[in-house]
Short mmCIF file of C-alpha atoms in Angstrom, two decimals:
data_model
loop_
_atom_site.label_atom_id
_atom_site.label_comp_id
_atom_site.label_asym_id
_atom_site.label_seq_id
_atom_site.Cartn_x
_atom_site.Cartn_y
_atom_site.Cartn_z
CA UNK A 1 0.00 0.00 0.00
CA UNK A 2 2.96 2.40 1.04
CA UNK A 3 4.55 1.79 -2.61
CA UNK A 4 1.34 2.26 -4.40
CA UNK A 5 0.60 5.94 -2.33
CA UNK A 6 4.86 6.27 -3.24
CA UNK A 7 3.84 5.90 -6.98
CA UNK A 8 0.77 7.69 -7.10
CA UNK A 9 2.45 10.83 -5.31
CA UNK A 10 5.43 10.96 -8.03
CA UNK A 11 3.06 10.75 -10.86
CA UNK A 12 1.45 13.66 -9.94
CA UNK A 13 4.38 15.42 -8.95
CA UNK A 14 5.75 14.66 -12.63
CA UNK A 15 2.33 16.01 -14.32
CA UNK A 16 2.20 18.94 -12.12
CA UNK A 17 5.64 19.89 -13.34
CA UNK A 18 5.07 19.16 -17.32
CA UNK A 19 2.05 20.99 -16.89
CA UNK A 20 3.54 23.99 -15.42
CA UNK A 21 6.59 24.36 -17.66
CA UNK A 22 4.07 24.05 -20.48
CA UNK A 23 2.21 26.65 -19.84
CA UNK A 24 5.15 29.10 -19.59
CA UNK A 25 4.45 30.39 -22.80
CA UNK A 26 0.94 31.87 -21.91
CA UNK A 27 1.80 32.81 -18.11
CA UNK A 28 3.77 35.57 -16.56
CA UNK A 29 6.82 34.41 -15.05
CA UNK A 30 5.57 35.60 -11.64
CA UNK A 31 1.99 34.06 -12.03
CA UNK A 32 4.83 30.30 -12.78
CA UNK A 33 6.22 31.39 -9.84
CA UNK A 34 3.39 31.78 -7.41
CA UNK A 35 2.30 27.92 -8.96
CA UNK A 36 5.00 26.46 -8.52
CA UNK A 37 5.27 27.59 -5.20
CA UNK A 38 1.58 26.56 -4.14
CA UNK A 39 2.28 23.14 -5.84
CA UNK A 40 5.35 22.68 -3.65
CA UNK A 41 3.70 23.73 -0.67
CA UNK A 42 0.86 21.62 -1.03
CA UNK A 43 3.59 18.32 -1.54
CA UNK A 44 5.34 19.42 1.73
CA UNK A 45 1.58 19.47 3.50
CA UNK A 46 0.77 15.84 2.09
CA UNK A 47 3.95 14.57 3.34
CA UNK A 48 3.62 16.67 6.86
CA UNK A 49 -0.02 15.29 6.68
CA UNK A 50 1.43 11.59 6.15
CA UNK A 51 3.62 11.61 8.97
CA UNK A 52 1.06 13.02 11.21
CA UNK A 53 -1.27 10.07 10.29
CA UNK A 54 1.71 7.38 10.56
CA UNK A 55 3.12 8.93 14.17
CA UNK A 56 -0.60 8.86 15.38
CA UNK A 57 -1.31 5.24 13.93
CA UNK A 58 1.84 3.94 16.08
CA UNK A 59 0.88 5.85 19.11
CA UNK A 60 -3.01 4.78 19.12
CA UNK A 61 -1.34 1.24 18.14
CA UNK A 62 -0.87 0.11 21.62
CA UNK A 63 -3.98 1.65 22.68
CA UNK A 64 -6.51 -0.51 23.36
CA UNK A 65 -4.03 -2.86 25.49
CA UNK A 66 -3.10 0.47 27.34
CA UNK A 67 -6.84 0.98 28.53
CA UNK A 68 -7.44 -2.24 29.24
CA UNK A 69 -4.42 -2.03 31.88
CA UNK A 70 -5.55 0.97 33.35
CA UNK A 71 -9.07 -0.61 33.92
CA UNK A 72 -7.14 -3.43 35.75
CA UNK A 73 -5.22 -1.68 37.86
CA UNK A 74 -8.37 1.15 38.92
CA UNK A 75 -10.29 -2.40 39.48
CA UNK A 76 -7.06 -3.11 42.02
CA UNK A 77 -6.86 -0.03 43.45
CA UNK A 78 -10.58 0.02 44.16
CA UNK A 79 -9.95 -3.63 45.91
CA UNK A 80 -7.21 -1.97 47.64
CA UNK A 81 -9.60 0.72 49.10
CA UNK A 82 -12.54 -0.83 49.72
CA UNK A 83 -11.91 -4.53 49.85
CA UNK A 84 -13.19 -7.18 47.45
CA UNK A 85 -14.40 -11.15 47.54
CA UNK A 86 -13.46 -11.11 43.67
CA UNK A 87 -11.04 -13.89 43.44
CA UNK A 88 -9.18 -12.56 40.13
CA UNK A 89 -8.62 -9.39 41.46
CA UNK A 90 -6.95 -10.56 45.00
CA UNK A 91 -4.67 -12.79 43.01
CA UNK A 92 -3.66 -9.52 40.52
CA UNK A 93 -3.68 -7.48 43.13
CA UNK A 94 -0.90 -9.81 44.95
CA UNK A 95 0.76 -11.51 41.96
CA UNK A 96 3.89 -9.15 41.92
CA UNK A 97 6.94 -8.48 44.74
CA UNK A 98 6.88 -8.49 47.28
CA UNK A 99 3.90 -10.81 47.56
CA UNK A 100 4.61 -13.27 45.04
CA UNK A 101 1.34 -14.41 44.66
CA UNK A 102 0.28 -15.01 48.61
CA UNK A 103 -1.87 -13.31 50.24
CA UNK A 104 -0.82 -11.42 53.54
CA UNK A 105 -3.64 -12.26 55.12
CA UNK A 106 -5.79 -14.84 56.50
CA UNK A 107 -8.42 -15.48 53.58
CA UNK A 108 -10.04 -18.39 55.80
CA UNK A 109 -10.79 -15.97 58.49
CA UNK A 110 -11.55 -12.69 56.68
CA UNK A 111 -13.65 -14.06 53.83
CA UNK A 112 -12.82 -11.02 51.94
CA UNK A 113 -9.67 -8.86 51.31
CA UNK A 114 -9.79 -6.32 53.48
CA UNK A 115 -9.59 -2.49 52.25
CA UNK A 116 -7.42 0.51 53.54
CA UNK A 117 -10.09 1.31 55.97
CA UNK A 118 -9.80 -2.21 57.65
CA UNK A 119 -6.07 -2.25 57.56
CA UNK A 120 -5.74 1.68 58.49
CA UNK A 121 -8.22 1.11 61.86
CA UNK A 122 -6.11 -2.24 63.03
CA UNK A 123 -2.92 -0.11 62.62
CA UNK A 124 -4.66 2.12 65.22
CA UNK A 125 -5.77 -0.43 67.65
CA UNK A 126 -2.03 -1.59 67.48
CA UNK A 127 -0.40 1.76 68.00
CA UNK A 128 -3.08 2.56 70.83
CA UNK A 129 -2.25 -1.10 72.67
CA UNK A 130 1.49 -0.25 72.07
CA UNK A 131 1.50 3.31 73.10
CA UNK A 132 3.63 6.28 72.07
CA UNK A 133 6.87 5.78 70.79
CA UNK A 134 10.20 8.14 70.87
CA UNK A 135 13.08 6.61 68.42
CA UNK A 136 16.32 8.06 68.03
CA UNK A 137 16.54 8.93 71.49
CA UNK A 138 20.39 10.37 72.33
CA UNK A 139 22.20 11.58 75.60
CA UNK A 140 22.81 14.75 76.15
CA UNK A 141 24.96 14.69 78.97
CA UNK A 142 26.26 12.07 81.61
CA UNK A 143 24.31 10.09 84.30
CA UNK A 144 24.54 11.69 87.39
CA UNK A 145 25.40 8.71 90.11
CA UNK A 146 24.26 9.95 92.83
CA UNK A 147 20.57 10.91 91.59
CA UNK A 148 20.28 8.53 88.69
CA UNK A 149 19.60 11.22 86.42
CA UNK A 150 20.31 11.93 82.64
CA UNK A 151 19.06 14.59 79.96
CA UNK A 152 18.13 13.21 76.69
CA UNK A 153 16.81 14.97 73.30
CA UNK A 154 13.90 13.78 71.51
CA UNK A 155 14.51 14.25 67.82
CA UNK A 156 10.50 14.11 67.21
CA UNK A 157 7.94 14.52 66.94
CA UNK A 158 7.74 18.08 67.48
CA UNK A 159 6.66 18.87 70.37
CA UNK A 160 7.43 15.51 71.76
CA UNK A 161 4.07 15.60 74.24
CA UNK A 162 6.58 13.97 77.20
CA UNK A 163 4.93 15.87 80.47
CA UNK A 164 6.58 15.85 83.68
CA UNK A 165 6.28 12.57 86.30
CA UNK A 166 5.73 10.74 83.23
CA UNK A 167 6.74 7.09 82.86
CA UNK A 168 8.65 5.33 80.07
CA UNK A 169 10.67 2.78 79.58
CA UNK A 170 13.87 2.66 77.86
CA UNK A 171 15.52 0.54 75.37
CA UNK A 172 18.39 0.44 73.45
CA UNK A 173 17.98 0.49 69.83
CA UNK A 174 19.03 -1.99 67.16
CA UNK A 175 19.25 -6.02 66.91
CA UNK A 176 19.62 -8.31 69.90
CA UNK A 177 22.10 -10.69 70.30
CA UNK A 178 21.09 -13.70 71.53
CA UNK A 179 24.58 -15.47 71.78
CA UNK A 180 26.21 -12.94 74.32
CA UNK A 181 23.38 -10.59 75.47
CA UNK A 182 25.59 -8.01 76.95
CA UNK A 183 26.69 -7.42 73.61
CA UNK A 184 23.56 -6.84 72.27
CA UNK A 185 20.88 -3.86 72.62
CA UNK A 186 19.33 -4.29 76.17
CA UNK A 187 16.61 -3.07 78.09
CA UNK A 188 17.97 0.32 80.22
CA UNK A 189 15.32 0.50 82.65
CA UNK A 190 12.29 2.06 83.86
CA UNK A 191 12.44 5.76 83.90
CA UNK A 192 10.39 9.05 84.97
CA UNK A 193 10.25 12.56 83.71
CA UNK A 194 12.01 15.12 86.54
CA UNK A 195 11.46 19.09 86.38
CA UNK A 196 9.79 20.54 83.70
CA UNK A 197 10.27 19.11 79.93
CA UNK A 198 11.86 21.25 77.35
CA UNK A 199 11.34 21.89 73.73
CA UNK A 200 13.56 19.28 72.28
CA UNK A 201 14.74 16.96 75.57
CA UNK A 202 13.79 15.58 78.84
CA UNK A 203 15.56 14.83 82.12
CA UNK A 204 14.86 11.00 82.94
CA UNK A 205 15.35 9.57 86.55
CA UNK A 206 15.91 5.87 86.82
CA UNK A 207 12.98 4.40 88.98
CA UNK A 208 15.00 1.79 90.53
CA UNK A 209 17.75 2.43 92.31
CA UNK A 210 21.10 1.90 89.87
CA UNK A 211 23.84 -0.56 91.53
CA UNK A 212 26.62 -0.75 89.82
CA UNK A 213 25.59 -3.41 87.11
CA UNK A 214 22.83 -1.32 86.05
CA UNK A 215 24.55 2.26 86.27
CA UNK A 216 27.56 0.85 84.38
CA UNK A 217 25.47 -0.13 81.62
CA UNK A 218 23.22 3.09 81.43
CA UNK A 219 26.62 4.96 81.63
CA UNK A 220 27.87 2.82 78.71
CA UNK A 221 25.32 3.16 76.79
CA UNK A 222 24.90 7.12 77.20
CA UNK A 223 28.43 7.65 76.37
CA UNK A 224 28.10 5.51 73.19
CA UNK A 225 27.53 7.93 69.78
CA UNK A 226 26.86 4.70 68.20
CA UNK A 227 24.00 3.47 69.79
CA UNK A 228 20.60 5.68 69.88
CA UNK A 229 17.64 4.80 72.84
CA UNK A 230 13.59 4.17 72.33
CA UNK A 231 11.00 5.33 75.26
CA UNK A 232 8.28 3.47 75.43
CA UNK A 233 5.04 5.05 76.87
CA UNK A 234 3.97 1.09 77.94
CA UNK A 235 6.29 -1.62 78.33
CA UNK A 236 5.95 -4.08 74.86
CA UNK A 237 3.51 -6.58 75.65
CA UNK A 238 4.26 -10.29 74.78
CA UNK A 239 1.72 -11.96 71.92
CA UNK A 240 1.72 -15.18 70.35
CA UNK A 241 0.88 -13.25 66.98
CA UNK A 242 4.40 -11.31 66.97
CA UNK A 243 6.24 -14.56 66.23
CA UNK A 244 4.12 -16.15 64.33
CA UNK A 245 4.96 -18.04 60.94
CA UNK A 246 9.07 -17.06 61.84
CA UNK A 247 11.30 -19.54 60.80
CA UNK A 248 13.75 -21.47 63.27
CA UNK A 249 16.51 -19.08 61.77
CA UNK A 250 14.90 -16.09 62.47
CA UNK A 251 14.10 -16.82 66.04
CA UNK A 252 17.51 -17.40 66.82
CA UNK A 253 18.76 -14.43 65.80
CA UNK A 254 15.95 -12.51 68.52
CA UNK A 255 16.08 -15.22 71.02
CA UNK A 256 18.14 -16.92 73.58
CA UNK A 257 18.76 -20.40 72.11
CA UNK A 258 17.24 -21.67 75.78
CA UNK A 259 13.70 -20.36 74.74
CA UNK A 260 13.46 -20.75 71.01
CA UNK A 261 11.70 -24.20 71.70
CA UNK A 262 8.78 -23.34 73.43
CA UNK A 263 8.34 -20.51 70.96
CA UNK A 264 8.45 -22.90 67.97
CA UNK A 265 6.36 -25.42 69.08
CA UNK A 266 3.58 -23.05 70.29
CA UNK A 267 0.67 -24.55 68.49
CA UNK A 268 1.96 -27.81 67.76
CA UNK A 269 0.35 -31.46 69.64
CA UNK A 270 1.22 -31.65 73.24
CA UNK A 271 3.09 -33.97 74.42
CA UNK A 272 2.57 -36.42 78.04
CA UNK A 273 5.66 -34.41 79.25
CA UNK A 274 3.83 -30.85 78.61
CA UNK A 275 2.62 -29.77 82.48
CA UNK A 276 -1.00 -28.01 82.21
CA UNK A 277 0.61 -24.44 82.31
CA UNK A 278 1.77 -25.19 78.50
CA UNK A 279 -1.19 -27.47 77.30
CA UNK A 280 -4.42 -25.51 75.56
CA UNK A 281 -7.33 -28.31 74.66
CA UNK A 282 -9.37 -27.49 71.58
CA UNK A 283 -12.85 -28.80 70.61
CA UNK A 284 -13.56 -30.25 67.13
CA UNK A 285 -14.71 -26.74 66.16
CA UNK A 286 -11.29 -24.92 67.03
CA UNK A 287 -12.45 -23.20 69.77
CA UNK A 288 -10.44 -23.46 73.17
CA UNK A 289 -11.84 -25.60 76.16
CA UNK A 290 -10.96 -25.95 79.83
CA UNK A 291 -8.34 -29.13 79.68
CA UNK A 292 -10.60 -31.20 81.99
CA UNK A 293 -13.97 -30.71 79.51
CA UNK A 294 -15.76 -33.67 77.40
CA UNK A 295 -15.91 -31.90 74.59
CA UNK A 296 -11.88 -32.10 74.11
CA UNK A 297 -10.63 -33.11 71.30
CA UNK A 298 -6.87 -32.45 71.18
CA UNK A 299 -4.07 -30.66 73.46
CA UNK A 300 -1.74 -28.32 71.48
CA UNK A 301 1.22 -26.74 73.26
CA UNK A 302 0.42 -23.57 74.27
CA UNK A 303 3.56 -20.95 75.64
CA UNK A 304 3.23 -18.84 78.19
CA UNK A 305 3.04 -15.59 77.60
CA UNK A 306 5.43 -13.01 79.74
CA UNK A 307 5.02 -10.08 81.38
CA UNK A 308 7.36 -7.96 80.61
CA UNK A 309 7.40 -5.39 83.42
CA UNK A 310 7.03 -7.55 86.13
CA UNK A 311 9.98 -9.40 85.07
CA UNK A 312 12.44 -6.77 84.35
CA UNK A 313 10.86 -5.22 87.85
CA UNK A 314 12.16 -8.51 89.83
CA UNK A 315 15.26 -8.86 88.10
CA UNK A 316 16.29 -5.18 89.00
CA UNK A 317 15.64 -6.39 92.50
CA UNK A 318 17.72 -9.28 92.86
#
């Protein structure tokens, strides 16, 4: 077809010019003149015209699968907003990294994937159960021995909301090390906000009294550029949900290798050597039962869940 339009164009280009120079005899030169120009304008607007029409054929080319994709992925994004039971959607709107085709979610129990409303209200309920939260934490000048006292800035938020005979508890911040614990980030200690809190910082004063184990650390870590603190506004509670699905490999690198048992055979079968403080009996419709109840219908191992506070409390004491 392009060859055809090729040939046409050059025949008339060819008669236009026989014609013109024939008629030279009966025209002004001027009135050739003005022709000839008109003719070759109106060959430079066929060909501009031509490559109009082949640029927009090759951009409306890949059109139609163009739309098509945007309708999929508004169809996702809608799913991701409000939630959807639509099977082909969930699985497009997971099928890429980092998800690689699994949900992260429990289908079974939510019968539908949840939307950004869902997901944005259980973020809430999780920072409210948690509490506030001050990262980055950093010394700003020594402990004082004798009262147990040390100024710290807050580098946000801004203001920090920290309020005077406040209570928080400190942490170190970064990975654990289960092998050698000292070595590792460590709990600091309970702490409460003394005299009046500026814009930027806080003075914190240990709750329990520092012996030299525990001022030696606090004074270690305070004099370390290296290592930054968190304040807690509650102390982290302990939940089955936090470690579950983690692999054997990633426990051990957040847990002492003495406890990493219990933790990975928390919902497993009991065994006869289980005592009743780490057996949980089930019915045959999943739902827990006292251990002693007819309707039992299997004992899963069930680990006990720590309280934090308490036991940091009682080892500060001994």
């Amino acid at each position: 077809m392009a060859l055809v339009l090729q040939i046409v164009v050059v025949l008339l280009v060819l008669v236009g010019l026989i014609t013109t120079i024939m008629s030279i005899k009966n025209w002004h030169w001027a009135q050739m003149l003005l022709l000839l120009s008109i003719f070759f304008a109106s060959l430079a607007v066929l060909f501009l015209g031509m490559e109009v029409f082949r640029i927009h054929r090759n951009l409306r080319a890949g059109m139609p699968a163009k739309i098509a994709k945007i309708e999929d992925l508004e169809e996702v994004n809608e799913a991701f907003l409000h939630g959807t039971r639509d099977a082909e959607v969930i699985s497009r709107a997971f099928a890429g990294d980092p998800f690689g085709g699994e949900v992260p979610y429990d289908a079974e129990a939510e019968g539908r994937m949840p939307g950004m409303g869902v997901w944005r209200s259980r973020i809430q309920d999780l920072a409210r159960d948690r509490g506030r939260v001050w990262r980055d934490v950093k010394a700003a000048g020594p402990v004082d021995p004798a009262t147990g006292r040390i100024p710290v800035t807050l580098p946000a938020p801004r203001p920090h909301g920290l309020e005077k005979d406040a209570i928080v508890f400190a942490f170190e911040q970064g990975p654990p090390n289960p092998a050698t614990p000292d070595q590792g980030r460590q709990f600091l200690g309970e702490f409460r906000v003394v005299d009046e809190p500026g814009e930027d910082g806080v003075t914190l004063e240990s709750v329990q009294r520092l012996d030299e184990r525990t001022g030696g650390r606090l004074v270690r870590s305070a004099t370390n550029p290296q290592i930054a603190w968190r304040l807690y506004e509650t102390m982290p509670s302990d939940r089955h949900e936090m470690f579950a699905g983690l692999s054997e490999e990633n426990l051990k690198t957040l847990l002492p290798a003495a406890t990493i048992n219990e933790y990975l055979r928390h919902g497993k079968e009991a065994t006869p050597d289980d005592d009743e403080y780490h057996r949980a009996a089930f019915d045959d419709e999943g739902k827990r039962v006292a251990l002693d109840d007819a309707a039992k219908v299997k004992e899963l191992y069930d680990r006990t869940l720590r309280d934090y506070a308490y036991m940091f409390s009682e080892l500060l004491r001994q």
